[in-house]
mmCIF file of C-alpha atoms in Angstrom:
data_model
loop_
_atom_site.group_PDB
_atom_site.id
_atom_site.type_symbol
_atom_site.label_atom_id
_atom_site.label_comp_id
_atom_site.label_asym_id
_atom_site.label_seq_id
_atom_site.Cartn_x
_atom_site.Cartn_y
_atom_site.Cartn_z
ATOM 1 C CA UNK A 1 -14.400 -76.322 70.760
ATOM 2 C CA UNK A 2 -13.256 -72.563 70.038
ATOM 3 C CA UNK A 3 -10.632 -72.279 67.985
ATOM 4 C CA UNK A 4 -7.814 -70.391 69.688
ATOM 5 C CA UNK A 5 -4.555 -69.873 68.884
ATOM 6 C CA UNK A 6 -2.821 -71.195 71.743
ATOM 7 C CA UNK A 7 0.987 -70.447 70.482
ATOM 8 C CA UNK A 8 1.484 -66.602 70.311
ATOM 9 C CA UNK A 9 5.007 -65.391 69.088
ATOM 10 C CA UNK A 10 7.208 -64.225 71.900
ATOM 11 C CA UNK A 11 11.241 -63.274 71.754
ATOM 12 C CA UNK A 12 12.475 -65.560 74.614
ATOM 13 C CA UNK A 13 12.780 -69.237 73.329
ATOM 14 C CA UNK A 14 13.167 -72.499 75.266
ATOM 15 C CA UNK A 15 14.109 -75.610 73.073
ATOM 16 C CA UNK A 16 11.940 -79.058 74.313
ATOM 17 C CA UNK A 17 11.891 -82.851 72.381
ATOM 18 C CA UNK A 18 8.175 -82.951 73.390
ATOM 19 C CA UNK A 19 6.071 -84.132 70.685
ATOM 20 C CA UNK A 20 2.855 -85.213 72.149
ATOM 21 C CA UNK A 21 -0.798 -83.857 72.053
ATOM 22 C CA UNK A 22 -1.695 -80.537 74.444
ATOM 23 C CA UNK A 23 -2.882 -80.637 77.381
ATOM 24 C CA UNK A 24 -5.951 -79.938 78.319
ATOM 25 C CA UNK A 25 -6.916 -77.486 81.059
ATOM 26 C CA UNK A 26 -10.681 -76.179 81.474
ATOM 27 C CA UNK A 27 -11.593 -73.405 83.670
ATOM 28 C CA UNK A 28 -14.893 -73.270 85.216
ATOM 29 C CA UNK A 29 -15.978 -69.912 85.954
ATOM 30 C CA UNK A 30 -18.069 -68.886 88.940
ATOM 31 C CA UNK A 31 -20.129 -65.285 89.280
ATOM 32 C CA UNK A 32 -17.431 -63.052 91.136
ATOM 33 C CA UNK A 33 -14.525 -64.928 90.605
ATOM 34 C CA UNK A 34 -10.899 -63.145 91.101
ATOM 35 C CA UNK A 35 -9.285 -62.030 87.801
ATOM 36 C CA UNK A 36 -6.043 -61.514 88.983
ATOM 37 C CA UNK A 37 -6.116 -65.627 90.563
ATOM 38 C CA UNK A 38 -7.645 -66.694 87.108
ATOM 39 C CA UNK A 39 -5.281 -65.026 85.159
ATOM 40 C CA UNK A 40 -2.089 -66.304 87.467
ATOM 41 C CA UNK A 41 -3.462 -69.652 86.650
ATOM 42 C CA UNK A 42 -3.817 -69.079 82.460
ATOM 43 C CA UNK A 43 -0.824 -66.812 81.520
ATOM 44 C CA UNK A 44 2.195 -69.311 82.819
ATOM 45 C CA UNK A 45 0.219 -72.125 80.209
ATOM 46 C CA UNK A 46 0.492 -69.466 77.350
ATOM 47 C CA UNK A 47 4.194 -68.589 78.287
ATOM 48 C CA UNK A 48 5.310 -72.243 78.534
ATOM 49 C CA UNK A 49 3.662 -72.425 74.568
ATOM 50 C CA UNK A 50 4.835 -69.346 73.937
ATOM 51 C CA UNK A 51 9.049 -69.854 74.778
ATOM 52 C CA UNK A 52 8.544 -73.287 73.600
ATOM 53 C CA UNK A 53 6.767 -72.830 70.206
ATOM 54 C CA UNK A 54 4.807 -75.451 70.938
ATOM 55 C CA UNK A 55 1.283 -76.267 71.902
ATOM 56 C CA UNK A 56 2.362 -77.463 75.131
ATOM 57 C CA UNK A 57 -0.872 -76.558 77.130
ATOM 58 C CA UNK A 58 -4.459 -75.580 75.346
ATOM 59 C CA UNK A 59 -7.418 -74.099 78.070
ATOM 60 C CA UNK A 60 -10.594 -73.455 77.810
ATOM 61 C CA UNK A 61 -13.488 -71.154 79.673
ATOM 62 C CA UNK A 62 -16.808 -72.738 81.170
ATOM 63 C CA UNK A 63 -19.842 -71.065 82.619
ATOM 64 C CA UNK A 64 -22.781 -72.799 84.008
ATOM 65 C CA UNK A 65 -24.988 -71.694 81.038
ATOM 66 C CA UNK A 66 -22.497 -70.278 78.412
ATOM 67 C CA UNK A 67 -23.038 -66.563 79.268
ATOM 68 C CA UNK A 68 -20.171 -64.105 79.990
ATOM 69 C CA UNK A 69 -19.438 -64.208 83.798
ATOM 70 C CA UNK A 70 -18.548 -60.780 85.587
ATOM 71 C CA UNK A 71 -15.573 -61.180 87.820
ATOM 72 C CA UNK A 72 -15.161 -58.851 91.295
ATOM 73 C CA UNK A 73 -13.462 -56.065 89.699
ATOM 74 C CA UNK A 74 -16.669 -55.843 87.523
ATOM 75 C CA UNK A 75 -14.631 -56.891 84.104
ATOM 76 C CA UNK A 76 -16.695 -59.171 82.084
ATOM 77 C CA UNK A 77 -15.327 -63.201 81.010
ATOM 78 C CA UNK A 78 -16.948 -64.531 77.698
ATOM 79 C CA UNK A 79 -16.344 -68.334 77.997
ATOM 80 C CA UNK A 80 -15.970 -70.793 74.996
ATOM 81 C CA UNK A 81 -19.012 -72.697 75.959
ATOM 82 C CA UNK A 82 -21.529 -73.799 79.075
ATOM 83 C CA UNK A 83 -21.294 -77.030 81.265
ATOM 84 C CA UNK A 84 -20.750 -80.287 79.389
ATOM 85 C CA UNK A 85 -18.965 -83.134 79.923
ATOM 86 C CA UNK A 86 -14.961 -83.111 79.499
ATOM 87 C CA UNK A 87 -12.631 -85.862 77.714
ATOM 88 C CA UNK A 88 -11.775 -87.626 80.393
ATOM 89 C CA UNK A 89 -8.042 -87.681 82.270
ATOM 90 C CA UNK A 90 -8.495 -83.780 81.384
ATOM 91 C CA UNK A 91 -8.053 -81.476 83.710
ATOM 92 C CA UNK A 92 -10.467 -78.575 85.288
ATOM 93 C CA UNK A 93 -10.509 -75.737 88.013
ATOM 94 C CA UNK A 94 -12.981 -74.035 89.456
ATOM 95 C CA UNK A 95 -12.421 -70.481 89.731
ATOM 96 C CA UNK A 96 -14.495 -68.485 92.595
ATOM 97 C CA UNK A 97 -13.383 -65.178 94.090
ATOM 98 C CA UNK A 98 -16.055 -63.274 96.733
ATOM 99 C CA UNK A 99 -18.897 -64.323 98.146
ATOM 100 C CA UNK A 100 -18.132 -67.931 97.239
ATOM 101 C CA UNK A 101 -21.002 -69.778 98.929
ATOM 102 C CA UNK A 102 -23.476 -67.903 97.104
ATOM 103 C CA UNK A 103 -21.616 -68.531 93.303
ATOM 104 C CA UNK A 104 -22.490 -72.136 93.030
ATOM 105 C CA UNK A 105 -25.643 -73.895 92.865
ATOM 106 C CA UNK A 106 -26.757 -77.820 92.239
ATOM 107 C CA UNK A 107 -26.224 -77.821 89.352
ATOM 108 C CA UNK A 108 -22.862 -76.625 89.310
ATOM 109 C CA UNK A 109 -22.003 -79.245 92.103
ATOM 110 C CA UNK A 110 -23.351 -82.170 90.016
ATOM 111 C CA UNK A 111 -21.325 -81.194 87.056
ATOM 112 C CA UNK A 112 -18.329 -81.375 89.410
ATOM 113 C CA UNK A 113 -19.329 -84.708 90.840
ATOM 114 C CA UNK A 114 -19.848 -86.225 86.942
ATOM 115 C CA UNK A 115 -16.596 -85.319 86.221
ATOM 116 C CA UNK A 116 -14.849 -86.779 88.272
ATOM 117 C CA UNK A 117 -16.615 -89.704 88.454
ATOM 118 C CA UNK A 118 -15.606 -89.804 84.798
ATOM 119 C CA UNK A 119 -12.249 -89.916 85.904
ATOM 120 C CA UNK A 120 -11.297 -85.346 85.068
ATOM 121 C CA UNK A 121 -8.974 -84.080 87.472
ATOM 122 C CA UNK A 122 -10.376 -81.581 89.923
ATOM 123 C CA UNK A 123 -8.910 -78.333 90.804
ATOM 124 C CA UNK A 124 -9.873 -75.282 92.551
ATOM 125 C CA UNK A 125 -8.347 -71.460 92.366
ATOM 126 C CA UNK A 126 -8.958 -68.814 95.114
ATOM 127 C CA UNK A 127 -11.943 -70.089 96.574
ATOM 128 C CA UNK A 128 -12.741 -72.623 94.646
ATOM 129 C CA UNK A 129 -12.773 -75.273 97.534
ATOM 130 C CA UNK A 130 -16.447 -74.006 98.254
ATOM 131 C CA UNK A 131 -17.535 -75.400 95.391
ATOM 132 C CA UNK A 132 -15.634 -78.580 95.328
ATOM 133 C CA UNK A 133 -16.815 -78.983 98.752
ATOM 134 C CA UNK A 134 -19.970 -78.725 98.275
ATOM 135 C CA UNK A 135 -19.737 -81.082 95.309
ATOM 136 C CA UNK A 136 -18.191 -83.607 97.991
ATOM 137 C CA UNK A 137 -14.926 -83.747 95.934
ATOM 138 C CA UNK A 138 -12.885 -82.716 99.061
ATOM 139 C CA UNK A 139 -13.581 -85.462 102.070
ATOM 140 C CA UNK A 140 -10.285 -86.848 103.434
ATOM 141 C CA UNK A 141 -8.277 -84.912 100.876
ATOM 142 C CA UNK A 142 -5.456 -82.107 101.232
ATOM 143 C CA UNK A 143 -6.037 -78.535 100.084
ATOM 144 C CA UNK A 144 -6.716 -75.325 100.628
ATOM 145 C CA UNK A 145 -7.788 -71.286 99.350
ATOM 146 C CA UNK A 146 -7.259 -67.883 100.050
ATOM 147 C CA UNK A 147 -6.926 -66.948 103.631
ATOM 148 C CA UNK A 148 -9.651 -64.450 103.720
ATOM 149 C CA UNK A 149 -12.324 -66.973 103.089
ATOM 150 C CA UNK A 150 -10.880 -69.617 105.090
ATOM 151 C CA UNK A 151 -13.190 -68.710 108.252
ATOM 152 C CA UNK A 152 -16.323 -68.826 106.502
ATOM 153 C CA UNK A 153 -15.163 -72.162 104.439
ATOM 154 C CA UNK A 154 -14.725 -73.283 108.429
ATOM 155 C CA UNK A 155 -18.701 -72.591 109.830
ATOM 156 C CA UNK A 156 -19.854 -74.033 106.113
ATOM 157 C CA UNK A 157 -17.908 -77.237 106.196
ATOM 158 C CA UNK A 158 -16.615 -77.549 110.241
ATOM 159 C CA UNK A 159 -15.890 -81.512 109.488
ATOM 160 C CA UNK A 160 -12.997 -80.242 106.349
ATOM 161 C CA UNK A 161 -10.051 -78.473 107.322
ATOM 162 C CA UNK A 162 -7.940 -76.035 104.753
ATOM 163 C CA UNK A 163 -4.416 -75.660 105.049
ATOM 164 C CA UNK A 164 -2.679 -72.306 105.224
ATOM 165 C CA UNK A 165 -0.351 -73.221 102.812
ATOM 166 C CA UNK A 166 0.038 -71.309 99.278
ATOM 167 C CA UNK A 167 -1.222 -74.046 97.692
ATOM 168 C CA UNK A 168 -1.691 -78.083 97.963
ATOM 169 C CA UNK A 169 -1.351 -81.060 95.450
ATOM 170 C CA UNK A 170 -2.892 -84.169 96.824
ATOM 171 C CA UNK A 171 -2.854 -86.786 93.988
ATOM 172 C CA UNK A 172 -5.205 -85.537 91.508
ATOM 173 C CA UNK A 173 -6.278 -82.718 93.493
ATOM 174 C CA UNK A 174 -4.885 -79.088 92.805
ATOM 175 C CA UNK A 175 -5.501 -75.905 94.876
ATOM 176 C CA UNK A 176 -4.632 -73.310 95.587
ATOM 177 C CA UNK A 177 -5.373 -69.576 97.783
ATOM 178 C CA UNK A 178 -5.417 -67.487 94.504
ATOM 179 C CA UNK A 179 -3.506 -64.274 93.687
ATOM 180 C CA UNK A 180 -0.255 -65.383 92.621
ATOM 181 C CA UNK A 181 -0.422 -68.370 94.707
ATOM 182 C CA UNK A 182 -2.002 -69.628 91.369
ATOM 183 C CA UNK A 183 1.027 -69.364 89.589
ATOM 184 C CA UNK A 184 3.107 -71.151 92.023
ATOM 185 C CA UNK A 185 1.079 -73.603 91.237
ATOM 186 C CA UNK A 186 0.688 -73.716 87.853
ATOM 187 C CA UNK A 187 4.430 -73.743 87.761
ATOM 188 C CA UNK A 188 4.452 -76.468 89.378
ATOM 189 C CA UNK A 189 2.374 -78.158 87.332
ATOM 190 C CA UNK A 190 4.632 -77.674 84.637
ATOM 191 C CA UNK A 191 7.591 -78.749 86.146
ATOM 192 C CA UNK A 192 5.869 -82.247 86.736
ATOM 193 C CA UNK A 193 4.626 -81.938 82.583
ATOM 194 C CA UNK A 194 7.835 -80.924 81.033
ATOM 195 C CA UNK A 195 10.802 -80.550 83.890
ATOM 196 C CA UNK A 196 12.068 -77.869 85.872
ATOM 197 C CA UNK A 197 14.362 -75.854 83.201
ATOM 198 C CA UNK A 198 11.158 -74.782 81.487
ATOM 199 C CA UNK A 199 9.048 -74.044 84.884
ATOM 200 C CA UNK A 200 12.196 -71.893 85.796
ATOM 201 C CA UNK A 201 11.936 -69.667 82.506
ATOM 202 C CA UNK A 202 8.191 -69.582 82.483
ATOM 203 C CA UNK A 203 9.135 -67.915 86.196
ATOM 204 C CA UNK A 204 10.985 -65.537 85.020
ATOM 205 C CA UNK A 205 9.013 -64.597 82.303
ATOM 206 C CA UNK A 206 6.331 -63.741 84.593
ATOM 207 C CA UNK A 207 8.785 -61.771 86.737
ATOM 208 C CA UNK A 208 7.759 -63.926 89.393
ATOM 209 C CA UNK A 209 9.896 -65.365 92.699
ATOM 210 C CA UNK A 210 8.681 -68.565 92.967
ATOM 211 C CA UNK A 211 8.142 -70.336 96.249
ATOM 212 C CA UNK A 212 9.411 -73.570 95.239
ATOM 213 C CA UNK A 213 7.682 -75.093 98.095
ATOM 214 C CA UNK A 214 4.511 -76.227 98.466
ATOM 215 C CA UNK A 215 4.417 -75.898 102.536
ATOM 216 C CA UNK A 216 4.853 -72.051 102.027
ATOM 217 C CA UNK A 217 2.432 -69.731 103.718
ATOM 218 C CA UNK A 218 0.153 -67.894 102.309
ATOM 219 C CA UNK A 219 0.657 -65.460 105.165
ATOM 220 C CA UNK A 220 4.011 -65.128 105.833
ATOM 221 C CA UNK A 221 4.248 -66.071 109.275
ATOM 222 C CA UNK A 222 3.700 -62.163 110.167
ATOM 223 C CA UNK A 223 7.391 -61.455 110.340
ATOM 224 C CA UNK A 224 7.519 -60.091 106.734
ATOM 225 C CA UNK A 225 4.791 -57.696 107.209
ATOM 226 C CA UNK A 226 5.781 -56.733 110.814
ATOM 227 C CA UNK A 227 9.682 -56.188 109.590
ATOM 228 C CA UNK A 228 10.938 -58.136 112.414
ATOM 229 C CA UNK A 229 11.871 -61.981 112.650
ATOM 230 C CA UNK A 230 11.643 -61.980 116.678
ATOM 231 C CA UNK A 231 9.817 -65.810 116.836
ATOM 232 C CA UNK A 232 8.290 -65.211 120.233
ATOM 233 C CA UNK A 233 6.274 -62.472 118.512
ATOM 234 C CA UNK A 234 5.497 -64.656 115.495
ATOM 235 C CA UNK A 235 4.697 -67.946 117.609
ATOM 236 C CA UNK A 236 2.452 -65.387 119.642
ATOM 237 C CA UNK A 237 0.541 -64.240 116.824
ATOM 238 C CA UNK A 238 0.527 -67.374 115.144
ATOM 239 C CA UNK A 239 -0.856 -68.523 118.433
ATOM 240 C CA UNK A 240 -3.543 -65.516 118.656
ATOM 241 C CA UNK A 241 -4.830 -66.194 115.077
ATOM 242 C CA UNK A 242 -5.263 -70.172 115.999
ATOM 243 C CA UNK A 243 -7.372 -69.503 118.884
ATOM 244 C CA UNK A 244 -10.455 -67.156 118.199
ATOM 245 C CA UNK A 245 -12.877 -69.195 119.254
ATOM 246 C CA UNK A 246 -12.373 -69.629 122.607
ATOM 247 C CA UNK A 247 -9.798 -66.915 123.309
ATOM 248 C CA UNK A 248 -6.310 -67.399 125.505
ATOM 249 C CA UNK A 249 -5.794 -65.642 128.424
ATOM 250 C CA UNK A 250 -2.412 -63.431 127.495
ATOM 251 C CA UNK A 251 -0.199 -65.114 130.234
ATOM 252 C CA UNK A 252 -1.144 -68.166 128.637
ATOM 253 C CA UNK A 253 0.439 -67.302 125.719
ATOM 254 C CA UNK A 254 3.036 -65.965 127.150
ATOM 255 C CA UNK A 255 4.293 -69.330 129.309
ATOM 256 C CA UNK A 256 3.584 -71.042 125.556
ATOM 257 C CA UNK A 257 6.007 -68.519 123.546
ATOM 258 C CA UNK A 258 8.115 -68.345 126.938
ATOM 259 C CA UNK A 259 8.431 -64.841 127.117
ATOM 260 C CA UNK A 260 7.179 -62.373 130.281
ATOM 261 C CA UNK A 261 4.366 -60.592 129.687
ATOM 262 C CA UNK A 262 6.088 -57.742 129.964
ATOM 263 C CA UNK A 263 8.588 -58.442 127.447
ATOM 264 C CA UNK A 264 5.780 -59.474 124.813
ATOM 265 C CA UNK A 265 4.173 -56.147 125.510
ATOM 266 C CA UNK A 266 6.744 -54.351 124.622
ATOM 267 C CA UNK A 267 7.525 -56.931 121.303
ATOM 268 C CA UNK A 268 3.794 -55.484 119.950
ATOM 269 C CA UNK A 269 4.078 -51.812 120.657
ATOM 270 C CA UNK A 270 7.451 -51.601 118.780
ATOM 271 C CA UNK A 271 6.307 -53.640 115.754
ATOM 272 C CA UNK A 272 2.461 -53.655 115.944
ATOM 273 C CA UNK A 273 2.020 -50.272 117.285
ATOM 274 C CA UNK A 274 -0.929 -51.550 119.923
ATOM 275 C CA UNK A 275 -1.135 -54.049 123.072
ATOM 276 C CA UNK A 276 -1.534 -57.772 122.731
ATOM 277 C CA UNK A 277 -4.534 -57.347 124.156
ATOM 278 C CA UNK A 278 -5.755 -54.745 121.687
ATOM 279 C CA UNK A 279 -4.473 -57.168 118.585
ATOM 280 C CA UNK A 280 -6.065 -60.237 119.995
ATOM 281 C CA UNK A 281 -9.662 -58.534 119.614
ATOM 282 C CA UNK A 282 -8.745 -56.977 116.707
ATOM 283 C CA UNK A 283 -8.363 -60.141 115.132
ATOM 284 C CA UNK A 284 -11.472 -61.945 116.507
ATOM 285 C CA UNK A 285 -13.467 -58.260 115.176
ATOM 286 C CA UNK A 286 -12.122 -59.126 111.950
ATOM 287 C CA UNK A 287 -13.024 -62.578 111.641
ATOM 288 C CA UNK A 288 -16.645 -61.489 112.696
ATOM 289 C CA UNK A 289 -16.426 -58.838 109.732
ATOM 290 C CA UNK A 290 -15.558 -61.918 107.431
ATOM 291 C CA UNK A 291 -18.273 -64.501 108.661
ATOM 292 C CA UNK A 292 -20.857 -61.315 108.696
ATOM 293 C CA UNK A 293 -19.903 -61.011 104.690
ATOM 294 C CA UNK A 294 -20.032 -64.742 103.623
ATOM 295 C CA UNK A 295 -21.771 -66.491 105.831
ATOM 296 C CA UNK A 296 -26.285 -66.487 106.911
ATOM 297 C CA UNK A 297 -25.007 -66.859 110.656
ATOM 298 C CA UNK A 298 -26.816 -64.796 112.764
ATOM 299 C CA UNK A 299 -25.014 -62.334 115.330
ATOM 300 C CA UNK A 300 -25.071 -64.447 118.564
ATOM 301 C CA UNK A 301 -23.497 -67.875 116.283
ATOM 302 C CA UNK A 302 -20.737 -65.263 115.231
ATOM 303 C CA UNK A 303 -20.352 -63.839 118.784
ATOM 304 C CA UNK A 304 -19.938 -67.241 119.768
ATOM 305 C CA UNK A 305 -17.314 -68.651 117.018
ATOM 306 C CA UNK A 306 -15.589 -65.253 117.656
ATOM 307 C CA UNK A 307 -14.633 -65.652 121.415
ATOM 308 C CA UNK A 308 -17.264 -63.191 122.534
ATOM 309 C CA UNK A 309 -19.503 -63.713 125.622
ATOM 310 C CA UNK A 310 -22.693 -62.459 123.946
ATOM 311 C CA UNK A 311 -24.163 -60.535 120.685
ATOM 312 C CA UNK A 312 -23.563 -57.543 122.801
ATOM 313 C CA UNK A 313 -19.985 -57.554 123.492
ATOM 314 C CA UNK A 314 -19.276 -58.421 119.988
ATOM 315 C CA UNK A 315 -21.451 -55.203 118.600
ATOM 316 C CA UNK A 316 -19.833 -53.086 120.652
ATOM 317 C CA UNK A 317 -16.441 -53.798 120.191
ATOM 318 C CA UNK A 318 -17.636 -53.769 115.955
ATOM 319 C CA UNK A 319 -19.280 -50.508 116.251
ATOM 320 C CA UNK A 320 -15.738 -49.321 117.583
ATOM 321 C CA UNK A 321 -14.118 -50.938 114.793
ATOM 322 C CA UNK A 322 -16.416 -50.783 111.724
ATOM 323 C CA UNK A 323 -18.663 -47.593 113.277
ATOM 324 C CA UNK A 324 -21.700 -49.496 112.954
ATOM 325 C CA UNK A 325 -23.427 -52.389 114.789
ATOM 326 C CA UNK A 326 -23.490 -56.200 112.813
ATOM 327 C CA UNK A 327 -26.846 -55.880 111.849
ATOM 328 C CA UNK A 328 -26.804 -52.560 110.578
ATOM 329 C CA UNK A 329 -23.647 -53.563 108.296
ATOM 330 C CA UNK A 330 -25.117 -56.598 107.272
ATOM 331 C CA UNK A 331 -28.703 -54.617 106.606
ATOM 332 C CA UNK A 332 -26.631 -52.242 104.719
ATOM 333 C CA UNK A 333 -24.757 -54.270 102.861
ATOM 334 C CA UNK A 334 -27.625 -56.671 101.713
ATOM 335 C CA UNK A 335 -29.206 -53.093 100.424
ATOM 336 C CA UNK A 336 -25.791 -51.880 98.473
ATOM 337 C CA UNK A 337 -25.523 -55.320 96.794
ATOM 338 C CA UNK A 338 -29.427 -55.436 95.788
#
């Protein structure tokens, strides 16, 4: 292993009687992974060391063949060493960020599998559950990852279903949607290690509100973002976003929120600034955008799993949107990437 030191000096100081051996946490590493999920995940370990003076936690970077790994932002990871097996009872994530179904391979997926067959707790951070997934690690089980990549996750694996919550513990299984949903989680892991008084410092030495509930969502039910708390125009939207696929009629959702349509209409233009109408296509445009960018469906599939009639209604309400047609973004993105 790389030797590390894992207890840097710090000025805040929390006493603990713990006396036992570290904790082991290993981080596997996938091309394009998010930084800012990864390090969410590592930096509440090193406080909890750090205010403690103690070796509380110790972590570890993998890569599938040793080699620094460049995350989205384009900032290269050197990791301590490639795939191998772990001690077992220890403890790894796997951290993905864009383009998730494309950063893991067979080989990746039978690492996964051997470990926890070897009894290694499984984990996965941003949108890790692709991998995990695909490693089989995730049939009957709780969990979830970022929001964005939730739709594609969907048409890959239509038989698994993610939560929408910031992040899920089911047993052995850890995960999270990434950003700072990692460190809710993380601090939650360290509540169950070493008690709530030190997950409550390591909180605030990140400067960080903490959920302190695991059924949070990652999207805050809209009414943050909209500045308004009116629940007919949250359980609308909330209603909008569950139904792409085969799209509501607007006086259906109107006799679900009970509200006139009249009265919802004016709900969006004062705190959307468009019609329901307009919102409720934006939405499905969106989620084409999203399957376009991570998924090999072709144009008709998404027209289809995007409420659209036909490859033709869906381009032209894109081209409006995006000022291009699907194929010519996809063509052009497959060209920018290359």
């Amino acid at each position: 292993m790389t030797q590390k030191n894992f207890v840097p000096k710090g000025a805040a100081s929390f006493r603990i009687s713990y006396d036992g051996p570290a904790k082991e946490i290993y981080f596997l590493l996938l091309p394009k992974l998010t930084m800012l999920a990864f390090s969410a995940a590592v930096e509440p370990l090193r406080i909890a060391n750090q205010v403690t003076n103690k070796e509380l936690y110790r972590w570890f970077l993998i890569t599938e063949d040793g080699s620094s790994v460049m995350c989205s932002n384009g900032i290269e990871i050197t990791p301590d060493f490639a795939l191998q097996n772990l001690p077992r009872s220890s403890r790894f994530f796997v951290c993905s960020g864009i383009e998730p179904a494309e950063s893991t391979n067979r080989k990746v997926q039978s690492w996964i599998s051997r470990q926890i067959a070897f009894g290694c707790k499984p984990g996965g951070i941003c949108s890790g559950a692709f991998a995990l997934a695909q490693a089989g690690a995730l049939t009957g089980r709780r969990f979830t990852l970022h929001w964005e990549n939730q739709p594609a996750f969907l048409e890959h694996f239509n038989d698994l279903e993610p939560s929408a919550n910031l992040y899920e513990i089911d047993n052995d299984l850890m995960t999270c949607g990434g950003g700072n949903a990692a460190t809710d989680l993380m601090l939650d892991m360290i509540e169950s290690d070493f008690g709530k008084d030190l997950a409550i410092i390591v909180s605030d030495m990140c400067i960080h509100s903490r959920s302190n509930n695991r059924q949070t969502l990652q999207k805050s039910a809209f009414s943050v973002a909209l500045g308004s708390r009116n629940q007919h125009l949250i359980n609308a939207m909330q209603i909008m976003h569950e139904n792409l696929e085969e799209p509501l009629d607007i006086s259906e959702i109107t006799e679900a929120v009970d509200i006139s349509r009249r009265q919802l209409e004016r709900l969006f233009q004062k705190y959307v600034g468009t019609s329901p109408t307009q919102y409720y296509i934006e939405l499905r445009v969106a989620r084409a955008y999203a399957l376009l960018n991570e998924t090999e469906m072709t144009v008709s599939e998404i027209a289809a799993a995007t409420g659209f009639g036909s490859a033709t209604q869906l381009t032209v309400r894109f081209k409006k949107r995006y000022g291009e047609a699907p194929t010519s973004f996809r063509r052009g993105w497959s060209e920018r990437r290359g």
